[in-house]
XYZ file of C-alpha atoms in Angstrom:
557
model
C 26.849 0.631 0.459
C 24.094 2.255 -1.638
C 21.250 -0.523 -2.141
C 20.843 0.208 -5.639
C 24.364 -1.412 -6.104
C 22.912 -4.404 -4.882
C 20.045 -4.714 -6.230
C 21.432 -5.013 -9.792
C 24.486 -7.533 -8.472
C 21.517 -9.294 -6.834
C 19.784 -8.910 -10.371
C 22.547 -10.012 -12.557
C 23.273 -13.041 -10.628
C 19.824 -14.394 -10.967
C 19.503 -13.602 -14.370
C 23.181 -15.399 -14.807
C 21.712 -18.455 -12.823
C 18.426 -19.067 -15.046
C 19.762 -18.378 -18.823
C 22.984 -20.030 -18.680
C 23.343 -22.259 -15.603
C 19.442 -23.510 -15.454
C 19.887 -24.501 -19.208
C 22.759 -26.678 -19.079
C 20.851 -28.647 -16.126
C 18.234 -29.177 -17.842
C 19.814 -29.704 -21.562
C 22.974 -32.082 -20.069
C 22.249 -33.037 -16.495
C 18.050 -33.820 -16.188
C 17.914 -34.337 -20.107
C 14.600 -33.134 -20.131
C 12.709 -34.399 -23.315
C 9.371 -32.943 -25.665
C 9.280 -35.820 -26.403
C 8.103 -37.344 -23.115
C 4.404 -38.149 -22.085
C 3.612 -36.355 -18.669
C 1.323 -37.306 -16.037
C -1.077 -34.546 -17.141
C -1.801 -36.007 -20.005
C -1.586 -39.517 -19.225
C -4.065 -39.150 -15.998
C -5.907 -36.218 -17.302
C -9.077 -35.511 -15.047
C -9.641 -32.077 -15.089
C -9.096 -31.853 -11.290
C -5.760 -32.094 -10.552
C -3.880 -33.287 -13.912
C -4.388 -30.410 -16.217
C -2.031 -29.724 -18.876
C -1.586 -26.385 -18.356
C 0.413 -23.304 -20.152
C 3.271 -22.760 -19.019
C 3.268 -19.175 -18.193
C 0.062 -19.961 -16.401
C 1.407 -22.910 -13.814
C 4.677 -20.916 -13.622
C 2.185 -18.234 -11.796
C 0.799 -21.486 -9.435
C 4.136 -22.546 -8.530
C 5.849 -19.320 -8.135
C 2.849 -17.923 -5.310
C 2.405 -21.242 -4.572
C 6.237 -21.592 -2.592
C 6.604 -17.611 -2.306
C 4.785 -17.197 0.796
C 5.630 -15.294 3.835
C 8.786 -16.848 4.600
C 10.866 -15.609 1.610
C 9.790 -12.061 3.392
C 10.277 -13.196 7.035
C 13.188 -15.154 6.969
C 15.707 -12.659 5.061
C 14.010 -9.810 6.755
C 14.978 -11.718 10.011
C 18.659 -12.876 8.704
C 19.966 -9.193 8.194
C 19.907 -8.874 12.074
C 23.891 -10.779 11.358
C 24.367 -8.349 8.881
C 23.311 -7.684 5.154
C 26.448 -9.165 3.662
C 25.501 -12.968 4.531
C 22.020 -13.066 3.808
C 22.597 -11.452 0.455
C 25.487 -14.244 -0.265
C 23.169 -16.903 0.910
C 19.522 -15.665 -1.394
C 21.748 -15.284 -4.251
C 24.150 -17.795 -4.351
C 21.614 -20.385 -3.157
C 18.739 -19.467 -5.582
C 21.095 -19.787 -8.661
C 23.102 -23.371 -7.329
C 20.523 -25.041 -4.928
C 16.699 -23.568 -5.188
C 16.021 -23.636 -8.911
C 18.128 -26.759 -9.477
C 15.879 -28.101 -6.304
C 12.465 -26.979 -7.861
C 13.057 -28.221 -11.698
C 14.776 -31.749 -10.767
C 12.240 -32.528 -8.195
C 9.337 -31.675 -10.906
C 11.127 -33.840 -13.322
C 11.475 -36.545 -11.064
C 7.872 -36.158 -9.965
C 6.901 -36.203 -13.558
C 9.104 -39.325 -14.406
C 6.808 -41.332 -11.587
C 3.376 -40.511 -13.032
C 3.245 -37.042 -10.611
C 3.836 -39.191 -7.511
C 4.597 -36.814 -4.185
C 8.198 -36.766 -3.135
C 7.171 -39.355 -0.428
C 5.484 -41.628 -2.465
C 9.014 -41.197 -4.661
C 10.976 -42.220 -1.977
C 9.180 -45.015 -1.460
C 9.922 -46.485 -4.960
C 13.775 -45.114 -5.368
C 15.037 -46.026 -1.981
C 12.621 -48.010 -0.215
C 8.832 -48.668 2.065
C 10.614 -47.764 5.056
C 12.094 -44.514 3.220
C 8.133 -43.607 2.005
C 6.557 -43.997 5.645
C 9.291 -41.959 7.550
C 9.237 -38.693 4.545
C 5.493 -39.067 4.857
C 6.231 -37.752 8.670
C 8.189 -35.502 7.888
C 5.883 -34.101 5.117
C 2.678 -34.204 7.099
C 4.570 -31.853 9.966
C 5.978 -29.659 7.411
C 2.433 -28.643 6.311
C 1.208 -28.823 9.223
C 3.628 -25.787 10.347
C 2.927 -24.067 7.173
C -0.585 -24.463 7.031
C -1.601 -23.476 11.172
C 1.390 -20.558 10.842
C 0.334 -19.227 7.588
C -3.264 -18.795 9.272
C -1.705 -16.364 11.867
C 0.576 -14.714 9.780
C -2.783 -13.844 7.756
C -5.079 -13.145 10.228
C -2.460 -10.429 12.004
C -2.349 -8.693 8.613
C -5.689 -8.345 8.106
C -6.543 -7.370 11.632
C -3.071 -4.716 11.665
C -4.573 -3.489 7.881
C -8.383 -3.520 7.402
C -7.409 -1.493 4.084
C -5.795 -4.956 2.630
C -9.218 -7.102 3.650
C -10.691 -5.842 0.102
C -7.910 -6.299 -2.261
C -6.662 -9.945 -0.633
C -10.547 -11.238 -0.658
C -11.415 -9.155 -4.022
C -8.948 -11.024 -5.595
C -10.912 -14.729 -5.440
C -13.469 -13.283 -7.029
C -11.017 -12.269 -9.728
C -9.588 -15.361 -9.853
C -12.793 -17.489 -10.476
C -13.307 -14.693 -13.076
C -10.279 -15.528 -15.133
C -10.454 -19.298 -14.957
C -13.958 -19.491 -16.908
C -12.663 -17.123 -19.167
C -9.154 -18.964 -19.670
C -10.354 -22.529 -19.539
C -14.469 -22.476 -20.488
C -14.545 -19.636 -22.715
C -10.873 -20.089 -24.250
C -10.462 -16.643 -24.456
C -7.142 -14.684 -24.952
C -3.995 -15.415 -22.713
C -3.088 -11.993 -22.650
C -5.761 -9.662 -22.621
C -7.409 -12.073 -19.742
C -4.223 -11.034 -17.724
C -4.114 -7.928 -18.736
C -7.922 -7.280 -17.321
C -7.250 -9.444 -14.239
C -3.847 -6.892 -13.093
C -5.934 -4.019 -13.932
C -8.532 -5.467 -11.657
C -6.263 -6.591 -8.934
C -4.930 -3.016 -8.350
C -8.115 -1.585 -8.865
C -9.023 -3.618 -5.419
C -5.619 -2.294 -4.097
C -5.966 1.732 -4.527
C -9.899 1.204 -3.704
C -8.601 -1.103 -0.262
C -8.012 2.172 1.915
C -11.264 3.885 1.003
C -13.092 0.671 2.552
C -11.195 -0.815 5.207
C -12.422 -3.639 6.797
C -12.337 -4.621 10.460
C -14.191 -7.301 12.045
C -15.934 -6.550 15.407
C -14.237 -7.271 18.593
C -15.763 -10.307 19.263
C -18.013 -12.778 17.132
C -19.811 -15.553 19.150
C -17.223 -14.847 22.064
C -14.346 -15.085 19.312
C -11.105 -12.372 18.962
C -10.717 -11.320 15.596
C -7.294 -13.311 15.038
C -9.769 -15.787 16.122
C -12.291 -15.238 13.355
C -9.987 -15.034 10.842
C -8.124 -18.230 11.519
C -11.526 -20.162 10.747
C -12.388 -17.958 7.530
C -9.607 -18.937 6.113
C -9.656 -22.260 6.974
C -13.357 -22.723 6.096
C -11.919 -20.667 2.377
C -8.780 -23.451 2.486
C -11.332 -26.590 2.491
C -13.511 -25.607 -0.124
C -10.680 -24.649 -1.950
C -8.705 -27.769 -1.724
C -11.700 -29.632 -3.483
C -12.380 -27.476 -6.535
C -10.699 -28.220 -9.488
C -7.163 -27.047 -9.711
C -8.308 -24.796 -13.079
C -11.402 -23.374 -11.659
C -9.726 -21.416 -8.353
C -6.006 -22.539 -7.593
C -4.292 -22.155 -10.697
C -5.952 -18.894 -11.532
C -5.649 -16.983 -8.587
C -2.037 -18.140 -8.667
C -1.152 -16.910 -12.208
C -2.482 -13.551 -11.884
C -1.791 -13.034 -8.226
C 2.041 -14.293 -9.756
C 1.673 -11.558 -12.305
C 0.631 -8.508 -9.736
C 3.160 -9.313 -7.176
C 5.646 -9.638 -9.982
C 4.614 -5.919 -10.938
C 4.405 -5.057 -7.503
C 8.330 -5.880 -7.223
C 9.394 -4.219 -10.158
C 7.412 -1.332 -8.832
C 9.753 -1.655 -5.570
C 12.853 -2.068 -7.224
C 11.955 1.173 -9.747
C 11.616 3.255 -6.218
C 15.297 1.474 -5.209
C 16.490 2.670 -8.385
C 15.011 5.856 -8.388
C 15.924 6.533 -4.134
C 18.965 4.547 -4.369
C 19.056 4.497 -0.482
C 21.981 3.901 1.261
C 21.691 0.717 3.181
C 22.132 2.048 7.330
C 22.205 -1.708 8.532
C 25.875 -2.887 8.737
C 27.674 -5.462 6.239
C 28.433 -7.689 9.700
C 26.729 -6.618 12.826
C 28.918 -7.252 15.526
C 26.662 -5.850 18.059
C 23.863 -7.883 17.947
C 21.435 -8.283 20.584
C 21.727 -10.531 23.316
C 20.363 -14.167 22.486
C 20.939 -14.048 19.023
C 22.594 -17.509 18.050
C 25.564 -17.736 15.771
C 25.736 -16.834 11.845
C 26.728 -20.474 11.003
C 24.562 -22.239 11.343
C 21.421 -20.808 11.702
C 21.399 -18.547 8.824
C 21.111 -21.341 6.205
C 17.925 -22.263 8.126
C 16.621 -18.680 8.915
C 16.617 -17.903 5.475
C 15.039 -21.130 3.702
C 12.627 -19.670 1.531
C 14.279 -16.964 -0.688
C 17.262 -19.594 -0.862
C 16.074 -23.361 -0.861
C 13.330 -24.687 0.563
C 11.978 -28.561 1.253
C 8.286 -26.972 1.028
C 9.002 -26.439 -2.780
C 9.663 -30.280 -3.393
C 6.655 -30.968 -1.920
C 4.984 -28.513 -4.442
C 7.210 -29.362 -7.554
C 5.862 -33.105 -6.769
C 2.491 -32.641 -5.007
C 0.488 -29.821 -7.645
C 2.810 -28.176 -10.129
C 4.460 -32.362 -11.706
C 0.337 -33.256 -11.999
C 0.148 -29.815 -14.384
C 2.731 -29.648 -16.715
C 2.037 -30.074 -20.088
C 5.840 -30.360 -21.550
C 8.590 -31.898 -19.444
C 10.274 -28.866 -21.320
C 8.527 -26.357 -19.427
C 10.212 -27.662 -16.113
C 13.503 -25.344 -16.485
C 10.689 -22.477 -16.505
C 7.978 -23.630 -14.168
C 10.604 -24.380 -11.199
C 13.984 -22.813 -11.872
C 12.828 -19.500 -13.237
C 9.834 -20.091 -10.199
C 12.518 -20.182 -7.422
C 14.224 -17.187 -9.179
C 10.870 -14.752 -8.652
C 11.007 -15.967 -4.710
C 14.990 -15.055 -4.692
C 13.788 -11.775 -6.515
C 11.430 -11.240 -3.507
C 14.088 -12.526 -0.717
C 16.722 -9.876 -2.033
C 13.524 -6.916 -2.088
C 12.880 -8.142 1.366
C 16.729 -7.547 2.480
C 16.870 -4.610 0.454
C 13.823 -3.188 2.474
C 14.943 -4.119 5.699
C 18.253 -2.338 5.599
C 18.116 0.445 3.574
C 14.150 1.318 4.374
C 15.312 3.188 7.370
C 16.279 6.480 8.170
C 19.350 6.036 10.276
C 21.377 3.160 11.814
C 19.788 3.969 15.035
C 15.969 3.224 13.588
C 17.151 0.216 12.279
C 18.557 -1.216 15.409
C 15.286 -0.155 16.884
C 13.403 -2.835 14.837
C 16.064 -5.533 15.212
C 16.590 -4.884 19.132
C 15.954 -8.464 19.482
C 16.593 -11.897 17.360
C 13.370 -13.076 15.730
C 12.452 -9.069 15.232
C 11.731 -6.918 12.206
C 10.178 -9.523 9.487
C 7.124 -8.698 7.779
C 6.864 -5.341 9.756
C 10.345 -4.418 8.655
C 9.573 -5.286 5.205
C 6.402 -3.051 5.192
C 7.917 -0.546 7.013
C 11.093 0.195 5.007
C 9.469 -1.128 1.606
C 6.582 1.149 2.244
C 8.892 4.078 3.063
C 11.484 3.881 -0.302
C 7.911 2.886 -2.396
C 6.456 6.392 -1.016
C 9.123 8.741 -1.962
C 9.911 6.446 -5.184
C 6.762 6.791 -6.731
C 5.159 9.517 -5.163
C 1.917 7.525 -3.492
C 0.316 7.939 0.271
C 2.358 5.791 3.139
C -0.774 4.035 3.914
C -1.146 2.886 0.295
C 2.259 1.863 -0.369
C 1.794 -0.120 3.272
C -1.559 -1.524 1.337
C 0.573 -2.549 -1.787
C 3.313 -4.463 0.868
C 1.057 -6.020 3.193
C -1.312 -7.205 -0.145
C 1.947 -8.562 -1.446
C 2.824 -10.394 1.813
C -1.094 -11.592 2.074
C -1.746 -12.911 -1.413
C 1.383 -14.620 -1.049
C 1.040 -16.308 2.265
C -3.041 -16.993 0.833
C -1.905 -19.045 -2.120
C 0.694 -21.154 -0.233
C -1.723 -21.850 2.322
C -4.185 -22.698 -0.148
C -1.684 -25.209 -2.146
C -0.554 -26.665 1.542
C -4.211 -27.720 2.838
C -4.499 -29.320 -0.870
C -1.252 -31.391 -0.395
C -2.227 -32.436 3.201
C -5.265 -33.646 1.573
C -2.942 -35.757 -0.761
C -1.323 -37.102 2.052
C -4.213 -37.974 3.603
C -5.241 -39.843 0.551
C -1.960 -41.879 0.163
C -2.503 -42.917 3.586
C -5.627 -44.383 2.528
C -4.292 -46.004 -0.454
C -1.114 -47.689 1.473
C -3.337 -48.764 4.547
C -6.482 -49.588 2.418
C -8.595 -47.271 4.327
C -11.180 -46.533 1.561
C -12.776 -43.895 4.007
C -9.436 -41.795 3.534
C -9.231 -42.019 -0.398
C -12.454 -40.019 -0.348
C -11.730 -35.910 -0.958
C -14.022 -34.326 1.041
C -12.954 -36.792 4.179
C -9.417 -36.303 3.631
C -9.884 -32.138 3.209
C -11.713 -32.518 6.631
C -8.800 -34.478 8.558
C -6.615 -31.876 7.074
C -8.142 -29.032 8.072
C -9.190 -30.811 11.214
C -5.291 -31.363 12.366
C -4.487 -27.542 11.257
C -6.982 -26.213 13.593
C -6.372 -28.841 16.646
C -2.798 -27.361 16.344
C -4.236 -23.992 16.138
C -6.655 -24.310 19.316
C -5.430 -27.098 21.302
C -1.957 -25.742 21.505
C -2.549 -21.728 21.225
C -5.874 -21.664 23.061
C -8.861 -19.542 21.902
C -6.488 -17.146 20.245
C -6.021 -20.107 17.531
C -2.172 -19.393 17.554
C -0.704 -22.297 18.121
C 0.977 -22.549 14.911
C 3.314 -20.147 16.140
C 4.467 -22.330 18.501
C 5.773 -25.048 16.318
C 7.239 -22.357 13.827
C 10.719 -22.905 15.334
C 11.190 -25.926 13.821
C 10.160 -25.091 10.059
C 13.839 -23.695 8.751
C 15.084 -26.849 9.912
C 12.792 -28.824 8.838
C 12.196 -27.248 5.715
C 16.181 -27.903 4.901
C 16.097 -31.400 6.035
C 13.039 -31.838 3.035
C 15.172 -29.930 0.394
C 18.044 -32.295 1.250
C 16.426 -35.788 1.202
C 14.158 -34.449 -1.832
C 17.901 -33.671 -3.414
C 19.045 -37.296 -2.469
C 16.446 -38.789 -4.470
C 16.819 -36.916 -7.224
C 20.524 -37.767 -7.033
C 19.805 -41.514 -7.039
C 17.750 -41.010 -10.205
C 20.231 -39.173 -11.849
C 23.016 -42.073 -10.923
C 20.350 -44.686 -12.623
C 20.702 -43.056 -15.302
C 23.719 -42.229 -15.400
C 24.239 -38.688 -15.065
C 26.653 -36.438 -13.453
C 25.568 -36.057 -9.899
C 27.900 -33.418 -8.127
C 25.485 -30.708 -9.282
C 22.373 -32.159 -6.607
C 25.626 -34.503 -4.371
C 27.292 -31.312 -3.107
C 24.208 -29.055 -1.806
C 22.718 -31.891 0.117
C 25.607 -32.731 1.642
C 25.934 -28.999 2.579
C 22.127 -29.026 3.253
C 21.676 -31.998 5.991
C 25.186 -31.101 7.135
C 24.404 -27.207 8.337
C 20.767 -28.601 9.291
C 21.258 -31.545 11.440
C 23.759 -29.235 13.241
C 21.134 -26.045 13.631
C 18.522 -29.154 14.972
C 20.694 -30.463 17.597
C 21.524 -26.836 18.842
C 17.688 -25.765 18.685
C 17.288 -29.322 20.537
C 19.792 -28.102 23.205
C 17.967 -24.765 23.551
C 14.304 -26.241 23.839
C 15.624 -28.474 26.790
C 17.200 -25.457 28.389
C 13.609 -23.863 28.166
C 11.945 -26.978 29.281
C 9.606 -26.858 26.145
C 8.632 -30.631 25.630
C 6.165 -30.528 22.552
C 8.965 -29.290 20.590
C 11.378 -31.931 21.887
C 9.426 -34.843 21.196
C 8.824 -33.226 17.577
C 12.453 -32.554 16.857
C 13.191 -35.893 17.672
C 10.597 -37.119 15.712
C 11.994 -34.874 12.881
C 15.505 -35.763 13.320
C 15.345 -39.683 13.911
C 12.984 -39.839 10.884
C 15.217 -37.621 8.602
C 18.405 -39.716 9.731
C 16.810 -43.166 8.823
C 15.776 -41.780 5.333
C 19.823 -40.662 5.056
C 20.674 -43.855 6.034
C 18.179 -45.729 3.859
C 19.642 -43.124 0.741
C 23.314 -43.531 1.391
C 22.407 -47.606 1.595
C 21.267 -47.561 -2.170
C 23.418 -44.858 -3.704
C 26.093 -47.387 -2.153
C 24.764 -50.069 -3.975
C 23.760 -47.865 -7.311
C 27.688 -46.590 -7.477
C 29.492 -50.228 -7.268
C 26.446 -51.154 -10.093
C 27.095 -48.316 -12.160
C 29.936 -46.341 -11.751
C 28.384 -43.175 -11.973
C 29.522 -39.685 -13.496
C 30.412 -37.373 -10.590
């Protein structure tokens, strides 16, 4: 199979899913109105409701839930095969993800930009609100203390990225005055901002950065970690126009380019993909296809971490309920754009079938290293630039990506911080600065207390984020589907993929339960039990009232 052929199947889909099937959702299913007042205009505070363009907070969302994981999880899937994981980014971008993204920012946006949790809490019940809470604070958590490492490795394994990835704040800050104090031009600001962003990127390997061996008794990964945490914090308390949503939009626009410049070099290779359609000779310990791949791949096909954005920062921003179908469907179709380069790199990036099964000699191997490795080799011969600075372009990609997520997770474990406060009237909480401190202070007790010195203990808990992650995108789609049978539209269209969703998932957690027993791991025992019994409660609590809601109203299915 030559990977061009796939990449414009892959292409065609996605552009099938968000001009025809994304516009009858939104049109005959959400009935999204114009005419509707949203939250960032009723609660405008010039923090975090902002009406916003839309071209701008489509950049915020889209970097926001594109980090590393669209990248690692395909690039880890192919290890079955190409076949599946292409089926599974494709079909589950244009039927699950963007239907995911846009409904939960509408219904975020039809509770006054409420969190998912805080949504659950008013559709299905209390109980419902304090058990997704849980499950929300652990989700960040994982993102948050993993996204830490995944950063700090790239920067230590390319000092030639440190410039562009940390040039590109300054950037940022740049292009907020200018968008929002000096109201200058949408276009020519963007323009400007690219131009400078790549600037960073072809100066990067001329000034590579690497941080000394040890700082106050401290490893590099180390050092890192607590940059970017310190960066996270201050972050987190700025006003979502001044940093956030900036860096976002144009870091939304450079990786965009830096895609199409990917796909041009597929086009222009056209590589023949050396990884078979269905490997039947995979290594030993790889777990079955079904059904681990629909939690291997989460990002890049649906993912429960883009409810909690939809709800928790991007709902809070929009300035037409409109501009939904485009903030979060055509959103999740740039991370399926980046899932299928991802698969595309890891397959066809390598010279022979023997290189490739090299990489993947184990399950859990190849990722962001086979991404930059076989993205970085078609980009080379495709457009005719150095390895090292097509490896530059890659791991800046993979960086700026992983950067804004984190950034956007510390922010909405601040949130949850604050809701605690508000439920438990603990006025100490509501404050920002406390809250950013708890959250940051639980990120790095995961980081140290369970990965030593090295601060990698967010590695530890990784395991448990596909499943997690699906169990999210599944009760966020049960809400949703309870506010659709209120008001009485059809429901199949959000009914069917979580029952597929907490189907395949609380299968995959039971079997990852059965292998963390065999390995005698006990933190993530107690935390998948925590995960499961919580997620099975809020079921329970959901299929209670869409009981009651069908005998009221005889819905549309």
């Amino acid at each position: 199979m030559n990977a061009m052929v796939l990449l414009l199947l892959g292409l065609a889909g996605l552009a099938g899913g968000f001009f025809l099937y994304s516009k009858f959702i939104a049109e005959r299913i959400l009935k999204l109105s114009a005419d509707f007042k949203t939250p960032a205009h009723e609660f405008e505070d010039g923090i975090d409701f902002v009406p916003t363009n839309k071209y701008v907070l489509w950049g915020h969302h889209f970097t926001s839930v594109a980090g590393a994981a669209p990248i690692v999880g395909p690039a880890i899937a192919v290890i079955w095969g190409w076949l599946p994981a292409f089926i599974w980014v494709i079909v589950g971008t244009i039927f699950l993800a963007g239907v995911h993204d846009m409904s939960a920012i509408w219904a975020s946006v039809r509770n006054k930009g409420q969190s998912i949790a805080s949504i659950a809490g008013k559709v299905l019940s209390p109980k419902a609100r304090s058990l997704m809470m849980v499950v929300v604070f652990l989700l960040l958590l994982m993102v948050n203390a993993a996204f830490a490492v995944v950063i700090a490795n790239m920067m230590v394994a390319t000092p030639s990225a440190v410039v562009p990835v940390w040039g590109a704040l300054v950037v940022a800050f740049i292009i907020g005055q200018a968008i929002y104090k000096y109201k200058l031009n949408l276009p020519v600001v963007s323009l400007v901002g690219v131009v400078a962003l790549y600037l960073l990127i072809l100066i990067g390997p001329s000034v590579p950065v690497s941080l000394p061996d040890s700082v106050f008794g401290m490893t590099p990964h180390t050092t890192w970690i607590i940059i970017l945490f310190t960066y996270a914090a201050i972050a987190s308390m700025l006003p979502v126009w001044m940093l956030l949503q900036p860096r976002d939009y144009i870091n939304g626009l450079q990786l965009f380019i830096g895609l199409g410049l990917l796909y041009f070099s597929f086009i222009v290779v056209a590589p023949d993909v050396v990884a078979p359609m269905f490997n039947t000779n995979t290594p030993e310990g790889t777990p079955s296809l079904v059904p681990l791949l629909f939690v291997t791949i989460a990002c890049g096909a649906i993912s429960g971490f883009h409810g909690l954005v939809s709800t928790g920062t991007t709902s809070k921003q929009l300035n037409n309920e409109k501009d939904a179908r485009f903030v979060g469907y055509f959103g999740s179709v740039g991370e399926g754009l980046l899932a299928l380069a991802a698969i595309l790199a890891a397959t066809a990036g390598f010279a022979t079938l023997a290189d490739w099964e090299a990489m993947y000699s184990g399950f859990g191997k190849g990722g962001v290293a086979a991404f930059v490795q076989g993205g970085g080799a078609i980009m080379s011969e495709g457009i005719g630039i150095s390895p090292e600075l097509s490896a530059t372009v890659l791991t800046v990609m993979a960086a700026l990506f992983a950067g804004t997520t984190m950034d956007t997770g510390v922010r909405l474990q601040r949130y949850i911080f604050q809701e605690w406060g508000d439920i438990y009237n603990l006025n100490v909480l509501k404050k920002g600065w406390v809250a950013t401190l708890f959250a940051v202070g639980a990120c790095l007790l995961l980081a140290f207390g369970a990965g030593g010195m090295d601060g990698r203990g967010g590695m530890i808990i990784w395991p448990l984020f596909g499943t997690t992650n699906q169990l999210m995108a599944g009760l966020t789609l049960l809400i949703v589907t309870v506010m659709l049978m209120r008001q009485k539209s059809a429901i199949r269209y959000t009914l069917i993929p979580l029952i597929f969703l907490l189907s395949v998932t609380f299968v995959a957690l039971l079997i990852q339960l059965v292998d963390f027993y065999n390995k005698s791991n006990w933190l993530l025992i107690i935390m998948d039990l925590i995960i499961l019994g919580a997620t099975i409660l809020v079921t329970l609590e959901g299929i209670s009232v869409l009981k009651r809601e069908w005998k009221k109203n005889a819905p549309q299915i």
